[in-house]
PDB file of C-alpha atoms in Angstrom:
ATOM      1  CA  MET A   1      -8.616  -5.764   0.552  1.00 67.00           C
ATOM      2  CA  PRO A   2      -8.928  -8.520   2.632  1.00 89.00           C
ATOM      3  CA  ILE A   3      -9.253  -6.392   5.849  1.00 92.00           C
ATOM      4  CA  ALA A   4     -12.521  -4.821   6.859  1.00 94.00           C
ATOM      5  CA  VAL A   5     -13.201  -1.839   8.900  1.00 95.00           C
ATOM      6  CA  ASP A   6     -16.563  -1.966  10.895  1.00 96.00           C
ATOM      7  CA  ILE A   7     -16.340   1.475  12.510  1.00 96.00           C
ATOM      8  CA  ASP A   8     -19.664   2.424  11.260  1.00 95.00           C
ATOM      9  CA  VAL A   9     -21.159  -0.576  13.357  1.00 94.00           C
ATOM     10  CA  MET A  10     -19.501   0.843  16.221  1.00 96.00           C
ATOM     11  CA  LEU A  11     -20.615   4.439  15.837  1.00 96.00           C
ATOM     12  CA  ALA A  12     -24.067   3.129  14.977  1.00 96.00           C
ATOM     13  CA  ARG A  13     -24.326   1.192  18.576  1.00 96.00           C
ATOM     14  CA  ARG A  14     -22.561   4.156  20.410  1.00 96.00           C
ATOM     15  CA  LYS A  15     -24.857   6.735  18.566  1.00 97.00           C
ATOM     16  CA  MET A  16     -22.114   8.491  17.841  1.00 97.00           C
ATOM     17  CA  SER A  17     -21.387  10.807  14.725  1.00 96.00           C
ATOM     18  CA  VAL A  18     -18.370  10.507  12.484  1.00 95.00           C
ATOM     19  CA  GLY A  19     -17.333  14.300  13.479  1.00 96.00           C
ATOM     20  CA  GLU A  20     -17.711  13.566  17.330  1.00 97.00           C
ATOM     21  CA  LEU A  21     -15.628  10.339  16.881  1.00 98.00           C
ATOM     22  CA  ALA A  22     -12.631  12.089  14.970  1.00 98.00           C
ATOM     23  CA  ASP A  23     -12.709  15.122  17.745  1.00 98.00           C
ATOM     24  CA  ARG A  24     -12.225  12.528  20.528  1.00 97.00           C
ATOM     25  CA  VAL A  25      -9.817  10.504  18.813  1.00 97.00           C
ATOM     26  CA  GLY A  26      -7.714  13.604  17.322  1.00 96.00           C
ATOM     27  CA  ILE A  27      -7.943  12.686  13.969  1.00 97.00           C
ATOM     28  CA  THR A  28      -9.206  14.607  10.862  1.00 97.00           C
ATOM     29  CA  PRO A  29     -12.533  13.878   9.805  1.00 96.00           C
ATOM     30  CA  ALA A  30     -11.131  13.177   6.398  1.00 96.00           C
ATOM     31  CA  ASN A  31      -8.612  10.559   7.783  1.00 96.00           C
ATOM     32  CA  LEU A  32     -11.415   9.033   9.461  1.00 96.00           C
ATOM     33  CA  ALA A  33     -13.365   8.548   6.394  1.00 95.00           C
ATOM     34  CA  VAL A  34     -10.346   7.029   4.825  1.00 96.00           C
ATOM     35  CA  LEU A  35     -10.154   4.451   7.460  1.00 95.00           C
ATOM     36  CA  LYS A  36     -14.185   3.864   7.775  1.00 94.00           C
ATOM     37  CA  ASN A  37     -14.303   3.364   4.331  1.00 93.00           C
ATOM     38  CA  GLY A  38     -11.421   1.109   3.700  1.00 91.00           C
ATOM     39  CA  ARG A  39      -9.239   2.907   1.752  1.00 94.00           C
ATOM     40  CA  ALA A  40      -6.648   3.344   4.596  1.00 94.00           C
ATOM     41  CA  LYS A  41      -3.408   1.558   3.600  1.00 94.00           C
ATOM     42  CA  ALA A  42      -2.280   1.490   7.463  1.00 95.00           C
ATOM     43  CA  VAL A  43      -3.126   2.448  10.732  1.00 96.00           C
ATOM     44  CA  ARG A  44      -1.170   3.471  13.865  1.00 96.00           C
ATOM     45  CA  PHE A  45      -1.633   1.318  16.888  1.00 97.00           C
ATOM     46  CA  THR A  46      -1.825   4.730  18.745  1.00 97.00           C
ATOM     47  CA  THR A  47      -4.877   5.605  16.532  1.00 97.00           C
ATOM     48  CA  LEU A  48      -6.306   2.287  16.955  1.00 97.00           C
ATOM     49  CA  ALA A  49      -5.885   2.352  20.770  1.00 98.00           C
ATOM     50  CA  ALA A  50      -7.547   5.680  20.743  1.00 98.00           C
ATOM     51  CA  LEU A  51     -10.478   4.539  18.621  1.00 98.00           C
ATOM     52  CA  CYS A  52     -10.908   1.491  21.312  1.00 98.00           C
ATOM     53  CA  GLU A  53     -10.506   3.605  24.231  1.00 98.00           C
ATOM     54  CA  VAL A  54     -13.292   6.391  22.681  1.00 98.00           C
ATOM     55  CA  LEU A  55     -15.516   3.481  21.266  1.00 98.00           C
ATOM     56  CA  GLU A  56     -15.060   1.203  24.507  1.00 97.00           C
ATOM     57  CA  CYS A  57     -14.337  -1.785  22.123  1.00 97.00           C
ATOM     58  CA  GLN A  58     -11.457  -4.402  21.079  1.00 98.00           C
ATOM     59  CA  PRO A  59      -9.320  -4.068  17.783  1.00 97.00           C
ATOM     60  CA  GLY A  60     -11.420  -7.167  16.614  1.00 96.00           C
ATOM     61  CA  ASP A  61     -14.609  -5.216  16.876  1.00 97.00           C
ATOM     62  CA  LEU A  62     -13.138  -2.658  14.243  1.00 97.00           C
ATOM     63  CA  LEU A  63     -11.060  -4.783  12.078  1.00 96.00           C
ATOM     64  CA  ARG A  64     -11.463  -8.128  10.686  1.00 95.00           C
ATOM     65  CA  TRP A  65     -10.165 -10.362   7.956  1.00 95.00           C
ATOM     66  CA  GLU A  66     -12.376 -11.548   4.741  1.00 92.00           C
ATOM     67  CA  PRO A  67     -10.407 -13.746   2.342  1.00 91.00           C
ATOM     68  CA  ASP A  68     -10.225 -12.516  -1.089  1.00 82.00           C
ATOM     69  CA  GLY A  69     -12.842 -14.049  -3.403  1.00 72.00           C
ATOM     70  CA  PRO A  70     -11.874 -16.040  -6.564  1.00 68.00           C
ATOM     71  CA  GLY A  71     -11.395 -13.966  -9.646  1.00 54.00           C
ATOM     72  CA  ASP A  72     -10.271 -10.745  -7.587  1.00 52.00           C
ATOM     73  CA  GLY A  73      -7.008  -9.853 -10.107  1.00 49.00           C
ATOM     74  CA  ASN A  74      -4.380 -11.124  -7.765  1.00 49.00           C
ATOM     75  CA  GLY A  75      -2.986 -13.617 -10.292  1.00 46.00           C
ATOM     76  CA  ASP A  76      -2.658 -17.531  -8.962  1.00 43.00           C
ATOM     77  CA  SER A  77      -3.480 -16.610  -5.467  1.00 45.00           C
ATOM     78  CA  ALA A  78      -4.579 -20.177  -4.949  1.00 44.00           C
ATOM     79  CA  ALA A  79      -1.214 -21.360  -5.508  1.00 41.00           C
ATOM     80  CA  HIS A  80       0.248 -19.072  -3.548  1.00 42.00           C
ATOM     81  CA  GLU A  81      -1.940 -19.285  -0.537  1.00 45.00           C
ATOM     82  CA  ALA A  82      -0.971 -23.418  -1.012  1.00 44.00           C
ATOM     83  CA  GLY A  83       2.466 -22.136  -0.382  1.00 47.00           C
ATOM     84  CA  ALA A  84       3.251 -23.762  -3.951  1.00 44.00           C
ATOM     85  CA  SER A  85       6.588 -22.676  -5.782  1.00 45.00           C
ATOM     86  CA  VAL A  86       8.311 -22.641  -8.940  1.00 43.00           C
ATOM     87  CA  PRO A  87      11.516 -25.246  -8.904  1.00 44.00           C
ATOM     88  CA  ALA A  88      14.596 -23.228  -9.353  1.00 49.00           C
ATOM     89  CA  ALA A  89      16.423 -23.920 -12.700  1.00 49.00           C
ATOM     90  CA  SER A  90      19.014 -26.587 -12.491  1.00 48.00           C
ATOM     91  CA  PRO A  91      22.719 -24.807 -13.578  1.00 50.00           C
ATOM     92  CA  PRO A  92      23.850 -26.214 -17.037  1.00 54.00           C
ATOM     93  CA  ARG A  93      26.213 -29.214 -17.271  1.00 55.00           C
TER      94      ARG A  93
END
């Protein structure tokens, strides 16, 4: 996934445990682990805001975009990223 989660970095900087962060944010340690390990498909803005408040950071300190590497199994991503499209077929005459 091209979104990397850096909660571990902020936890280390704040010398805080995962359990303490989960308690202070109000989510379960299991859900925090899913987010922290990059397995989450989404995050609520309220959760992101709570993480930022507790960790005293900005959303960009926790989340960053990494481009997909070549051969990642996403098909023809180069053509898609370049905005290439397949022309529509002409109707028969």
